[in-house]
């Protein structure tokens, strides 16, 4: 397995913290990014204490984290997404940029997918940071499960979409840290507009049946 230095932008939120924990646990070097460098370092310290290795996790503001890393993962709420990506465009140029952003709304009937002018958050990110090598991945993995005690979330698959083959390959490789298997190539980047709002369906299923369900693609012979 290739080991990377990964910036998790939005790493103080539940999804970002969970992914950062899984990556660091697998041996990757992780930089937690946040608007507040102090808050990022607090989260990094908590992850380091949990995995027993302070040298693998650090914290910084979003710009410094993106600058320092080989791979940048966006794990931020959709609100404010465009401004953030635009501010990081120069720092992610030439790097693999992975988006797990889900544009969701919530009302009295529950979660639903928002209409995005570019089609999806991932496509919006590529428009705003055209120099990045972008893939969409990790949309459907529960933050609670990521931070939970299971060694691997081996009941799930990570679906990866993108037009850049290198970016997809990297995202598929990083999926091993979560599920123990490579991610599943789910097609071109435009399919992010279907993958992102599917998260709303999983949230509903989890609430209805009081579980932490995930997606698993039947019929594949994916191994670690």
CSV table of C-alpha atoms in Angstrom, one decimal:
chain,number,residue,atom,x,y,z
A,1,UNK,CA,0.0,0.0,0.0
A,2,UNK,CA,1.3,3.4,-0.9
A,3,UNK,CA,1.4,5.8,2.0
A,4,UNK,CA,0.4,9.5,1.4
A,5,UNK,CA,0.3,12.8,3.2
A,6,UNK,CA,-3.4,13.7,3.2
A,7,UNK,CA,-5.1,17.0,4.1
A,8,UNK,CA,-8.6,16.5,5.4
A,9,UNK,CA,-10.3,19.8,4.9
A,10,UNK,CA,-13.2,20.0,7.3
A,11,UNK,CA,-11.4,17.5,9.4
A,12,UNK,CA,-13.0,18.7,12.7
A,13,UNK,CA,-16.4,17.7,11.5
A,14,UNK,CA,-17.8,14.2,12.1
A,15,UNK,CA,-17.1,12.8,8.6
A,16,UNK,CA,-13.7,14.4,8.2
A,17,UNK,CA,-12.6,13.4,11.7
A,18,UNK,CA,-13.7,9.8,11.0
A,19,UNK,CA,-11.9,9.6,7.7
A,20,UNK,CA,-8.8,11.2,9.1
A,21,UNK,CA,-8.8,8.6,11.9
A,22,UNK,CA,-9.1,5.7,9.4
A,23,UNK,CA,-6.3,7.1,7.2
A,24,UNK,CA,-3.9,7.7,10.1
A,25,UNK,CA,-4.7,4.3,11.6
A,26,UNK,CA,-3.7,2.8,8.2
A,27,UNK,CA,-0.3,4.6,8.4
A,28,UNK,CA,-1.0,7.6,6.2
A,29,UNK,CA,0.2,11.0,7.5
A,30,UNK,CA,-2.8,13.3,8.0
A,31,UNK,CA,-3.1,17.0,8.3
A,32,UNK,CA,-6.5,18.1,9.8
A,33,UNK,CA,-7.7,21.3,8.1
A,34,UNK,CA,-10.1,23.8,9.7
A,35,UNK,CA,-10.9,27.5,9.7
A,36,UNK,CA,-9.3,27.5,13.1
A,37,UNK,CA,-5.8,26.0,13.4
A,38,UNK,CA,-6.2,25.6,17.1
A,39,UNK,CA,-9.4,23.6,16.7
A,40,UNK,CA,-7.7,21.5,14.0
A,41,UNK,CA,-4.8,20.7,16.3
A,42,UNK,CA,-7.2,19.7,19.1
A,43,UNK,CA,-8.9,17.2,16.8
A,44,UNK,CA,-5.5,16.0,15.6
A,45,UNK,CA,-4.4,15.4,19.2
A,46,UNK,CA,-7.5,13.4,19.9
A,47,UNK,CA,-6.9,11.2,16.8
A,48,UNK,CA,-3.2,10.8,17.7
A,49,UNK,CA,-4.1,9.7,21.2
A,50,UNK,CA,-6.5,7.1,19.9
A,51,UNK,CA,-4.1,5.5,17.4
A,52,UNK,CA,-1.1,5.9,19.7
A,53,UNK,CA,1.0,7.8,17.2
A,54,UNK,CA,1.4,11.5,17.5
A,55,UNK,CA,3.7,11.8,14.5
A,56,UNK,CA,1.0,10.8,12.0
A,57,UNK,CA,-1.5,13.5,12.7
A,58,UNK,CA,-1.3,17.3,12.9
A,59,UNK,CA,-3.6,20.3,12.5
A,60,UNK,CA,-3.5,23.5,10.5
A,61,UNK,CA,-5.7,26.1,8.9
A,62,UNK,CA,-7.3,24.9,5.7
A,63,UNK,CA,-4.9,26.8,3.4
A,64,UNK,CA,-1.8,25.5,5.2
A,65,UNK,CA,-3.1,22.0,5.3
A,66,UNK,CA,-3.8,21.9,1.6
A,67,UNK,CA,-0.4,23.4,0.8
A,68,UNK,CA,1.4,20.7,2.9
A,69,UNK,CA,-0.3,17.6,1.6
A,70,UNK,CA,0.0,15.4,-1.5
A,71,UNK,CA,-3.7,14.6,-1.5
A,72,UNK,CA,-6.5,16.9,-0.4
A,73,UNK,CA,-9.9,15.6,0.7
A,74,UNK,CA,-12.9,17.9,1.0
A,75,UNK,CA,-15.2,16.9,3.9
A,76,UNK,CA,-17.1,20.1,4.4
A,77,UNK,CA,-20.8,21.1,4.5
A,78,UNK,CA,-22.1,22.2,1.1
A,79,UNK,CA,-22.9,25.6,2.5
A,80,UNK,CA,-19.8,27.7,1.9
A,81,UNK,CA,-18.3,25.0,-0.3
A,82,UNK,CA,-17.8,27.2,-3.3
A,83,UNK,CA,-16.0,30.0,-1.5
A,84,UNK,CA,-13.7,27.5,0.2
A,85,UNK,CA,-12.7,25.6,-2.9
A,86,UNK,CA,-12.1,28.8,-4.8
A,87,UNK,CA,-9.8,30.0,-2.0
A,88,UNK,CA,-7.8,26.7,-2.2
A,89,UNK,CA,-7.6,26.5,-6.0
A,90,UNK,CA,-4.0,27.5,-6.3
A,91,UNK,CA,-2.9,25.2,-3.5
A,92,UNK,CA,-4.6,22.1,-4.9
A,93,UNK,CA,-3.4,22.6,-8.5
A,94,UNK,CA,-1.7,19.4,-9.8
A,95,UNK,CA,-2.8,17.5,-6.7
A,96,UNK,CA,-5.4,14.7,-6.3
A,97,UNK,CA,-8.5,16.4,-4.8
A,98,UNK,CA,-11.2,14.0,-3.4
A,99,UNK,CA,-14.7,15.3,-2.7
A,100,UNK,CA,-17.0,13.6,-0.4
A,101,UNK,CA,-19.3,16.6,-0.1
A,102,UNK,CA,-23.0,15.9,-0.1
A,103,UNK,CA,-25.3,18.8,-1.0
A,104,UNK,CA,-28.3,18.0,1.2
A,105,UNK,CA,-31.2,19.9,2.6
A,106,UNK,CA,-33.4,19.0,5.6
A,107,UNK,CA,-37.0,19.7,6.3
A,108,UNK,CA,-39.9,18.2,8.2
A,109,UNK,CA,-40.0,15.3,5.8
A,110,UNK,CA,-36.3,14.5,6.3
A,111,UNK,CA,-33.1,14.9,4.1
A,112,UNK,CA,-33.1,15.5,0.4
A,113,UNK,CA,-30.7,16.3,-2.4
A,114,UNK,CA,-30.2,19.9,-3.3
A,115,UNK,CA,-30.1,21.2,-6.9
A,116,UNK,CA,-26.6,22.1,-7.8
A,117,UNK,CA,-26.0,24.3,-10.8
A,118,UNK,CA,-22.9,22.4,-11.9
A,119,UNK,CA,-24.7,19.1,-11.4
A,120,UNK,CA,-22.9,18.0,-8.2
A,121,UNK,CA,-20.5,19.4,-5.5
A,122,UNK,CA,-17.7,17.4,-7.1
A,123,UNK,CA,-18.3,19.0,-10.5
A,124,UNK,CA,-18.5,22.4,-8.9
A,125,UNK,CA,-15.2,21.8,-7.1
A,126,UNK,CA,-13.5,21.0,-10.5
A,127,UNK,CA,-14.9,24.1,-12.1
A,128,UNK,CA,-13.5,26.2,-9.2
A,129,UNK,CA,-10.2,24.4,-9.0
A,130,UNK,CA,-9.6,23.3,-12.7
A,131,UNK,CA,-6.0,22.5,-12.0
A,132,UNK,CA,-6.8,19.7,-9.5
A,133,UNK,CA,-7.0,16.0,-10.4
A,134,UNK,CA,-10.5,15.4,-8.9
A,135,UNK,CA,-12.4,12.3,-7.9
A,136,UNK,CA,-15.6,11.9,-5.9
A,137,UNK,CA,-15.6,9.2,-3.1
A,138,UNK,CA,-16.6,8.3,0.5
A,139,UNK,CA,-20.0,9.9,0.2
A,140,UNK,CA,-21.9,7.1,1.8
A,141,UNK,CA,-19.8,6.0,4.8
A,142,UNK,CA,-21.4,6.9,8.1
A,143,UNK,CA,-19.4,9.2,10.3
A,144,UNK,CA,-20.5,7.2,13.4
A,145,UNK,CA,-19.2,4.0,11.8
A,146,UNK,CA,-15.9,5.7,10.8
A,147,UNK,CA,-15.2,6.7,14.3
A,148,UNK,CA,-16.5,3.4,15.7
A,149,UNK,CA,-14.6,0.4,17.0
A,150,UNK,CA,-14.8,-1.9,14.0
A,151,UNK,CA,-11.4,-2.7,12.6
A,152,UNK,CA,-12.8,-2.4,9.0
A,153,UNK,CA,-16.2,-1.5,7.6
A,154,UNK,CA,-16.1,-4.6,5.5
A,155,UNK,CA,-19.9,-4.6,5.0
A,156,UNK,CA,-19.5,-1.5,2.8
A,157,UNK,CA,-18.0,-0.5,-0.6
A,158,UNK,CA,-16.6,2.9,-1.4
A,159,UNK,CA,-17.9,4.1,-4.7
A,160,UNK,CA,-15.5,6.3,-6.7
A,161,UNK,CA,-16.3,8.5,-9.7
A,162,UNK,CA,-14.2,10.8,-11.8
A,163,UNK,CA,-12.7,11.6,-15.2
A,164,UNK,CA,-9.1,11.6,-14.0
A,165,UNK,CA,-7.9,8.0,-13.9
A,166,UNK,CA,-5.0,8.7,-11.5
A,167,UNK,CA,-7.3,10.5,-9.1
A,168,UNK,CA,-9.7,7.5,-9.2
A,169,UNK,CA,-6.9,5.1,-8.6
A,170,UNK,CA,-5.7,7.0,-5.6
A,171,UNK,CA,-9.2,7.2,-4.1
A,172,UNK,CA,-9.8,3.5,-4.7
A,173,UNK,CA,-6.5,2.8,-2.9
A,174,UNK,CA,-7.4,5.0,0.1
A,175,UNK,CA,-10.7,3.1,0.4
A,176,UNK,CA,-8.6,0.1,1.7
A,177,UNK,CA,-8.2,2.1,4.9
A,178,UNK,CA,-11.9,2.1,5.5
A,179,UNK,CA,-13.3,-1.2,4.1
A,180,UNK,CA,-10.2,-3.3,3.7
A,181,UNK,CA,-10.8,-3.5,0.0
A,182,UNK,CA,-10.1,-1.1,-3.0
A,183,UNK,CA,-12.9,1.3,-3.9
A,184,UNK,CA,-15.3,0.5,-6.7
A,185,UNK,CA,-14.9,2.5,-10.0
A,186,UNK,CA,-18.4,3.8,-10.3
A,187,UNK,CA,-17.9,5.8,-13.5
A,188,UNK,CA,-17.3,9.3,-14.8
A,189,UNK,CA,-17.4,12.4,-12.6
A,190,UNK,CA,-20.9,13.4,-13.9
A,191,UNK,CA,-22.3,10.4,-11.9
A,192,UNK,CA,-21.5,12.3,-8.7
A,193,UNK,CA,-24.8,14.0,-9.3
A,194,UNK,CA,-26.4,10.7,-8.5
A,195,UNK,CA,-24.1,9.4,-5.8
A,196,UNK,CA,-24.2,12.6,-3.6
A,197,UNK,CA,-28.0,12.8,-3.0
A,198,UNK,CA,-28.2,9.0,-2.5
A,199,UNK,CA,-26.8,9.8,0.9
A,200,UNK,CA,-30.2,11.2,1.8
A,201,UNK,CA,-31.7,7.8,1.2
A,202,UNK,CA,-29.2,6.1,3.5
A,203,UNK,CA,-29.9,8.6,6.2
A,204,UNK,CA,-33.6,7.8,6.0
A,205,UNK,CA,-32.9,4.0,6.1
A,206,UNK,CA,-30.7,4.3,9.1
A,207,UNK,CA,-33.3,6.4,10.9
A,208,UNK,CA,-36.2,4.1,10.0
A,209,UNK,CA,-34.5,0.9,10.9
A,210,UNK,CA,-32.2,2.2,13.6
A,211,UNK,CA,-29.0,0.9,11.9
A,212,UNK,CA,-25.8,2.2,10.4
A,213,UNK,CA,-26.3,0.8,6.9
A,214,UNK,CA,-23.9,1.2,4.0
A,215,UNK,CA,-23.7,0.4,0.3
A,216,UNK,CA,-22.3,-2.9,-0.9
A,217,UNK,CA,-22.1,-3.9,-4.6
A,218,UNK,CA,-23.1,-7.5,-5.0
A,219,UNK,CA,-21.3,-9.7,-7.6
A,220,UNK,CA,-17.8,-8.1,-7.3
A,221,UNK,CA,-14.8,-10.1,-6.2
A,222,UNK,CA,-13.1,-7.3,-4.4
A,223,UNK,CA,-10.4,-8.4,-2.0
A,224,UNK,CA,-7.9,-6.6,0.2
